[in-house]
Short mmCIF file of N, CA and C in Angstrom, two decimals:
data_model
loop_
_atom_site.label_atom_id
_atom_site.label_comp_id
_atom_site.label_asym_id
_atom_site.label_seq_id
_atom_site.Cartn_x
_atom_site.Cartn_y
_atom_site.Cartn_z
N MET W 23 -18.91 -38.21 2.94
CA MET W 23 -18.14 -37.28 3.03
C MET W 23 -18.14 -36.65 1.70
N ALA W 24 -18.56 -35.02 2.26
CA ALA W 24 -18.60 -34.17 1.23
C ALA W 24 -17.00 -33.74 0.73
N VAL W 25 -16.49 -33.81 -0.84
CA VAL W 25 -14.92 -32.85 -0.02
C VAL W 25 -15.58 -32.33 -1.08
N ALA W 26 -14.72 -31.11 -0.91
CA ALA W 26 -14.46 -29.27 -1.99
C ALA W 26 -13.75 -30.02 -2.77
N ARG W 27 -14.34 -29.20 -3.79
CA ARG W 27 -13.73 -29.12 -5.42
C ARG W 27 -11.94 -27.97 -5.18
N SER W 28 -11.14 -28.88 -5.34
CA SER W 28 -9.38 -28.48 -5.56
C SER W 28 -9.78 -26.90 -6.15
N GLY W 29 -9.01 -25.72 -4.71
CA GLY W 29 -9.59 -23.82 -5.39
C GLY W 29 -10.17 -23.34 -5.31
N SER W 30 -11.92 -24.56 -4.71
CA SER W 30 -12.85 -23.46 -4.76
C SER W 30 -13.29 -22.71 -3.43
N CYS W 31 -12.79 -23.55 -2.69
CA CYS W 31 -12.77 -23.04 -1.50
C CYS W 31 -11.44 -22.02 -0.84
N SER W 32 -10.28 -22.18 -1.66
CA SER W 32 -9.35 -21.12 -1.83
C SER W 32 -9.27 -19.82 -2.19
N LYS W 33 -10.41 -20.52 -3.57
CA LYS W 33 -10.43 -19.13 -4.04
C LYS W 33 -11.58 -18.27 -3.43
N SER W 34 -12.26 -19.30 -3.20
CA SER W 34 -13.82 -17.90 -1.71
C SER W 34 -13.10 -17.57 -1.22
N PHE W 35 -12.54 -18.06 -0.01
CA PHE W 35 -11.85 -17.77 1.27
C PHE W 35 -10.71 -16.65 1.02
N ARG W 36 -10.15 -16.24 -0.39
CA ARG W 36 -9.39 -15.53 -1.56
C ARG W 36 -9.67 -13.72 -1.24
N PHE W 37 -10.90 -13.91 -1.86
CA PHE W 37 -11.67 -12.91 -2.23
C PHE W 37 -12.27 -12.40 -1.40
N GLU W 38 -12.96 -12.86 0.23
CA GLU W 38 -13.67 -12.35 1.15
C GLU W 38 -12.56 -11.78 2.02
N THR W 39 -11.17 -13.25 2.10
CA THR W 39 -10.69 -12.05 3.07
C THR W 39 -10.05 -10.43 2.25
N GLU W 40 -9.98 -10.58 0.71
CA GLU W 40 -9.79 -8.98 0.92
C GLU W 40 -11.02 -8.08 0.39
N ALA W 41 -11.71 -8.30 0.30
CA ALA W 41 -12.93 -8.15 0.63
C ALA W 41 -13.16 -6.33 2.68
N ARG W 42 -12.49 -7.95 3.15
CA ARG W 42 -12.40 -7.87 4.73
C ARG W 42 -11.17 -6.70 4.67
N ALA W 43 -10.26 -6.65 4.12
CA ALA W 43 -8.72 -6.47 4.03
C ALA W 43 -8.86 -4.87 3.86
N LEU W 44 -10.01 -4.69 2.55
CA LEU W 44 -9.32 -2.75 1.32
C LEU W 44 -11.05 -2.16 2.57
N THR W 45 -12.24 -3.33 2.80
CA THR W 45 -12.75 -3.01 3.97
C THR W 45 -12.44 -1.70 5.00
N LEU W 46 -11.52 -3.06 5.64
CA LEU W 46 -10.80 -2.18 7.10
C LEU W 46 -9.87 -0.78 6.84
N LEU W 47 -8.64 -1.43 5.48
CA LEU W 47 -8.12 0.06 5.02
C LEU W 47 -9.24 1.29 4.95
N LYS W 48 -9.96 0.82 3.86
CA LYS W 48 -10.90 2.33 4.64
C LYS W 48 -11.70 3.20 5.22
N ASP W 49 -11.99 2.22 6.17
CA ASP W 49 -12.12 2.74 7.86
C ASP W 49 -11.06 3.59 8.49
N TRP W 50 -9.31 2.89 7.99
CA TRP W 50 -8.65 3.57 8.88
C TRP W 50 -8.43 4.41 7.95
N LEU W 51 -7.96 4.93 7.04
CA LEU W 51 -8.05 5.87 5.59
C LEU W 51 -9.11 7.14 5.92
N SER W 52 -8.47 8.01 6.09
CA SER W 52 -8.55 9.90 5.76
C SER W 52 -9.94 10.18 4.57
N PRO W 53 -10.64 11.36 5.02
CA PRO W 53 -12.17 11.31 3.88
C PRO W 53 -10.98 11.78 3.02
N LYS W 54 -9.68 12.15 3.03
CA LYS W 54 -9.19 12.65 1.49
C LYS W 54 -8.56 11.51 1.22
N GLN W 55 -7.83 10.76 1.99
CA GLN W 55 -7.28 9.60 1.79
C GLN W 55 -7.58 8.75 0.86
N ARG W 56 -9.32 8.31 1.19
CA ARG W 56 -9.98 7.61 0.84
C ARG W 56 -10.52 7.95 -0.68
N ALA W 57 -10.90 9.21 -0.84
CA ALA W 57 -11.65 9.79 -1.99
C ALA W 57 -9.72 9.37 -3.39
N SER W 58 -9.48 9.82 -2.20
CA SER W 58 -7.89 8.98 -3.54
C SER W 58 -8.05 8.02 -3.78
N TYR W 59 -7.74 6.95 -3.06
CA TYR W 59 -8.21 6.02 -3.05
C TYR W 59 -9.00 4.72 -4.16
N GLU W 60 -10.42 5.54 -3.90
CA GLU W 60 -10.97 5.18 -5.04
C GLU W 60 -10.91 5.72 -6.20
N ARG W 61 -10.78 6.31 -6.16
CA ARG W 61 -10.61 7.41 -7.62
C ARG W 61 -9.41 6.78 -8.06
N PHE W 62 -7.80 6.81 -7.94
CA PHE W 62 -6.80 6.29 -8.05
C PHE W 62 -6.10 5.36 -8.16
N ARG W 63 -6.41 5.02 -7.08
CA ARG W 63 -5.83 2.85 -6.62
C ARG W 63 -4.93 3.62 -5.43
N TYR W 64 -4.46 4.83 -4.77
CA TYR W 64 -3.40 5.43 -4.20
C TYR W 64 -4.20 6.39 -3.49
N PHE W 65 -3.08 5.95 -2.34
CA PHE W 65 -3.55 7.35 -1.35
C PHE W 65 -1.91 7.56 -0.47
N ASP W 66 -2.19 9.55 0.03
CA ASP W 66 -0.92 9.75 0.40
C ASP W 66 -0.51 10.03 1.93
N VAL W 67 0.62 9.98 2.22
CA VAL W 67 1.00 9.45 3.58
C VAL W 67 2.07 10.31 4.06
N THR W 68 1.95 10.93 5.43
CA THR W 68 3.12 11.93 5.82
C THR W 68 4.08 10.86 6.27
N GLY W 69 4.97 10.95 6.43
CA GLY W 69 6.30 10.42 7.50
C GLY W 69 6.21 11.20 8.61
N SER W 70 6.24 9.89 9.54
CA SER W 70 6.13 10.37 10.73
C SER W 70 7.52 11.43 11.50
N HIS W 71 8.22 11.20 11.17
CA HIS W 71 9.84 11.73 11.36
C HIS W 71 10.57 12.64 10.89
N THR W 72 10.49 12.52 9.14
CA THR W 72 10.42 13.77 7.93
C THR W 72 9.35 14.80 7.90
N GLY W 73 8.23 14.69 7.72
CA GLY W 73 7.63 14.71 6.99
C GLY W 73 6.94 14.33 5.72
N THR W 74 8.24 13.91 5.48
CA THR W 74 8.27 13.28 3.37
C THR W 74 6.41 12.44 3.24
N ARG W 75 6.54 12.85 2.08
CA ARG W 75 5.63 12.91 0.98
C ARG W 75 5.36 10.66 0.60
N TYR W 76 4.95 10.37 1.27
CA TYR W 76 5.09 8.84 -0.11
C TYR W 76 3.10 8.62 -0.23
N ARG W 77 3.72 7.88 -1.62
CA ARG W 77 2.28 7.39 -2.54
C ARG W 77 2.13 5.57 -1.89
N ILE W 78 0.41 5.49 -1.48
CA ILE W 78 1.18 3.73 -1.07
C ILE W 78 0.06 3.25 -2.74
N HIS W 79 0.42 3.39 -3.00
CA HIS W 79 -0.33 2.32 -4.56
C HIS W 79 -1.10 1.19 -3.99
N HIS W 80 -1.91 0.51 -4.84
CA HIS W 80 -3.02 -0.77 -4.47
C HIS W 80 -1.30 -2.24 -5.06
N GLY W 81 -1.34 -2.50 -3.62
CA GLY W 81 -0.82 -3.39 -4.23
C GLY W 81 0.66 -3.83 -2.84
N THR W 82 1.09 -5.45 -2.93
CA THR W 82 1.43 -6.05 -2.04
C THR W 82 3.18 -5.85 -1.79
N GLN W 83 4.06 -5.47 -3.08
CA GLN W 83 5.07 -5.10 -2.90
C GLN W 83 5.73 -3.90 -4.18
N THR W 84 6.64 -3.37 -3.03
CA THR W 84 7.07 -1.98 -3.93
C THR W 84 6.22 -1.41 -4.96
N ASN W 85 5.03 -1.26 -4.18
CA ASN W 85 4.24 0.04 -4.37
C ASN W 85 4.21 1.60 -3.14
N ILE W 86 5.52 1.80 -3.12
CA ILE W 86 5.21 2.88 -2.60
C ILE W 86 6.66 4.10 -2.68
N GLU W 87 5.79 5.09 -3.24
CA GLU W 87 6.37 6.38 -3.90
C GLU W 87 7.09 7.43 -2.78
N GLU W 88 7.94 7.34 -2.63
CA GLU W 88 8.62 8.54 -2.35
C GLU W 88 8.07 9.97 -3.32
N ILE W 89 7.79 10.80 -2.97
CA ILE W 89 7.72 12.26 -3.57
C ILE W 89 7.89 14.03 -2.92
N SER W 90 8.90 13.95 -3.40
CA SER W 90 9.02 15.29 -3.75
C SER W 90 8.18 16.39 -3.12
N GLY W 91 8.91 17.66 -2.85
CA GLY W 91 8.09 18.72 -2.14
C GLY W 91 7.49 19.44 -3.65
N THR W 92 7.85 19.22 -4.50
CA THR W 92 7.14 19.40 -5.79
C THR W 92 6.82 18.45 -6.85
N GLY W 93 6.50 17.34 -6.14
CA GLY W 93 6.00 16.93 -6.11
C GLY W 93 6.26 15.39 -7.43
N GLN W 94 6.98 15.66 -7.21
CA GLN W 94 7.43 14.52 -8.35
C GLN W 94 8.34 13.35 -7.70
N HIS W 95 8.40 11.95 -8.83
CA HIS W 95 8.73 10.74 -8.04
C HIS W 95 10.17 10.83 -7.66
N VAL W 96 10.72 10.16 -6.53
CA VAL W 96 11.63 10.37 -6.02
C VAL W 96 12.77 9.03 -5.66
N CYS W 97 11.51 8.53 -5.79
CA CYS W 97 12.10 6.54 -5.61
C CYS W 97 11.03 5.82 -5.48
N LYS W 98 11.17 4.28 -4.89
CA LYS W 98 10.28 3.40 -4.80
C LYS W 98 10.69 2.77 -3.75
N TRP W 99 9.44 2.31 -2.45
CA TRP W 99 10.12 1.74 -1.55
C TRP W 99 9.30 0.62 -1.05
N CYS W 100 9.53 -0.18 -1.04
CA CYS W 100 9.05 -2.18 -0.05
C CYS W 100 10.01 -2.42 1.05
N PHE W 101 8.39 -2.45 1.75
CA PHE W 101 8.76 -3.50 3.22
C PHE W 101 7.47 -3.52 3.31
N VAL W 102 7.12 -5.24 3.39
CA VAL W 102 6.49 -5.61 3.82
C VAL W 102 5.96 -7.07 5.27
N PRO W 103 4.46 -6.43 5.67
CA PRO W 103 5.33 -7.23 6.85
C PRO W 103 5.14 -8.91 6.70
N ASP W 104 5.03 -9.68 7.76
CA ASP W 104 5.57 -11.23 7.11
C ASP W 104 4.39 -11.96 7.23
N GLY W 105 3.73 -12.55 6.11
CA GLY W 105 2.67 -13.71 6.30
C GLY W 105 2.30 -13.62 5.00
N ASP W 106 1.36 -14.27 4.46
CA ASP W 106 1.35 -14.06 3.24
C ASP W 106 -0.96 -12.85 3.07
N LEU W 107 -0.21 -12.09 2.88
CA LEU W 107 -1.24 -11.12 3.43
C LEU W 107 -1.53 -10.57 1.98
N VAL W 108 -2.79 -10.25 1.69
CA VAL W 108 -3.73 -9.53 1.06
C VAL W 108 -2.80 -7.94 1.23
N ALA W 109 -3.56 -7.37 -0.17
CA ALA W 109 -3.30 -5.62 -0.46
C ALA W 109 -3.92 -5.13 0.66
N GLY W 110 -4.65 -5.29 1.17
CA GLY W 110 -5.38 -3.72 1.67
C GLY W 110 -4.63 -4.03 3.59
N ASP W 111 -4.59 -5.36 3.51
CA ASP W 111 -3.99 -5.62 4.90
C ASP W 111 -2.66 -5.43 4.50
N VAL W 112 -1.81 -5.45 3.85
CA VAL W 112 0.45 -4.97 3.39
C VAL W 112 -0.40 -3.26 2.93
N MET W 113 -1.46 -2.59 2.85
CA MET W 113 -1.51 -1.11 2.49
C MET W 113 -1.50 -0.81 3.77
N LEU W 114 -2.76 -1.33 4.35
CA LEU W 114 -2.88 -1.21 5.86
C LEU W 114 -1.61 -0.85 6.80
N ALA W 115 -0.73 -1.91 7.23
CA ALA W 115 0.51 -1.64 8.13
C ALA W 115 1.43 -0.85 7.10
N GLN W 116 1.49 -0.81 6.06
CA GLN W 116 2.36 0.42 5.46
C GLN W 116 1.97 2.15 5.98
N LYS W 117 0.97 1.82 5.71
CA LYS W 117 0.60 3.10 6.00
C LYS W 117 0.87 3.67 7.94
N ILE W 118 0.57 2.91 8.27
CA ILE W 118 0.75 2.77 9.82
C ILE W 118 2.43 3.05 10.70
N ALA W 119 3.03 2.12 9.54
CA ALA W 119 4.74 2.14 9.72
C ALA W 119 4.68 3.82 9.35
N LEU W 120 4.23 3.58 8.43
CA LEU W 120 5.16 4.89 7.87
C LEU W 120 5.11 6.88 8.61
N GLU W 121 3.09 6.45 9.19
CA GLU W 121 2.36 7.42 9.85
C GLU W 121 3.14 7.24 11.50
N THR W 122 3.63 6.94 11.87
CA THR W 122 4.38 6.25 13.80
C THR W 122 5.52 6.28 13.39
N ASN W 123 6.22 5.63 12.94
CA ASN W 123 7.05 4.57 12.58
C ASN W 123 8.21 4.92 11.06
N GLU W 124 8.29 6.19 10.90
CA GLU W 124 8.81 5.90 9.67
C GLU W 124 10.24 5.89 9.51
N ARG W 125 11.28 6.06 10.46
CA ARG W 125 12.24 5.55 10.21
C ARG W 125 12.61 3.83 10.49
N GLY W 126 11.72 3.98 11.70
CA GLY W 126 12.02 2.05 11.72
C GLY W 126 11.50 1.27 10.54
N ALA W 127 10.24 1.35 9.66
CA ALA W 127 10.34 1.19 8.54
C ALA W 127 10.64 1.45 7.21
N LEU W 128 11.79 2.37 6.96
CA LEU W 128 12.36 2.58 6.17
C LEU W 128 14.00 1.98 6.30
N ALA W 129 14.34 1.73 7.57
CA ALA W 129 15.66 0.89 8.23
C ALA W 129 14.93 -0.40 7.89
N VAL W 130 13.84 -1.58 7.06
CA VAL W 130 14.18 -2.71 7.17
C VAL W 130 13.50 -2.40 5.07
N ALA W 131 13.55 -1.36 4.73
CA ALA W 131 12.56 -1.42 3.35
C ALA W 131 13.98 -1.60 2.21
N HIS W 132 13.80 -2.02 1.66
CA HIS W 132 14.15 -2.08 -0.31
C HIS W 132 14.27 -0.47 -0.84
N ARG W 133 15.05 0.18 -0.83
CA ARG W 133 15.15 1.05 -1.66
C ARG W 133 15.70 0.93 -3.22
N SER W 134 14.41 1.56 -4.76
CA SER W 134 15.17 1.84 -5.70
C SER W 134 14.80 2.69 -6.54
N PHE W 135 15.57 2.98 -7.85
CA PHE W 135 14.98 3.77 -7.78
C PHE W 135 15.13 3.55 -9.47
N VAL W 136 13.99 3.92 -10.29
CA VAL W 136 13.34 3.80 -11.73
C VAL W 136 14.14 5.03 -13.02
N SER W 137 13.93 4.26 -14.31
CA SER W 137 14.22 5.57 -15.07
C SER W 137 12.70 6.15 -14.90
N SER W 138 12.86 7.16 -15.73
CA SER W 138 11.54 7.89 -15.33
C SER W 138 10.33 7.93 -16.84
N GLY W 139 10.81 6.93 -17.05
CA GLY W 139 9.65 6.71 -17.62
C GLY W 139 8.82 5.99 -17.56
N PRO W 140 7.08 5.79 -18.60
CA PRO W 140 6.44 5.10 -17.38
C PRO W 140 6.41 4.38 -16.20
N ARG W 141 5.61 4.78 -15.14
CA ARG W 141 5.38 3.78 -14.02
C ARG W 141 4.45 2.75 -13.81
N ARG W 142 5.18 1.33 -13.92
CA ARG W 142 3.63 0.52 -13.84
C ARG W 142 3.20 0.19 -11.65
N PHE W 143 2.54 -0.29 -11.47
CA PHE W 143 2.67 -0.55 -10.06
C PHE W 143 1.02 -1.99 -10.07
#
C-alpha cells in the first residue's frame, strides 16, 4: 500500500483548486474587470442598490474597498462565504453579492476605516 507524503497531496490539490477558482472568476468578469484584475489584481463592481463603486482586491478577507464618486478610498469591507475557500471563489461570491444583493451583503459585513497611509492587501 502506497502512502503519500504529508502535505504533498494537499499542496497540489490546493494549487489546482486555486487555478480552477481563478479561471471561473475570470469567466464571470466583464472584459474591463478582467483587464483590471490581470493588471492590478483588483476589479471594480457597482452595488445593486446604491450604485456605490467597490474595488475587490485579490484576497479572502478585508479585501473590498468602497470608492467615492471622486475615486477616493472611503472604507474597507469584509464579508466572506462560509467554508475554507480559495481567493478566486471568495472574490466571485463577493462580486455576485454586491452586484445582486448589496444591502444583504453589507448587512453581514464588517466595516473598517484605515489611516490615509499606504494601503496593503
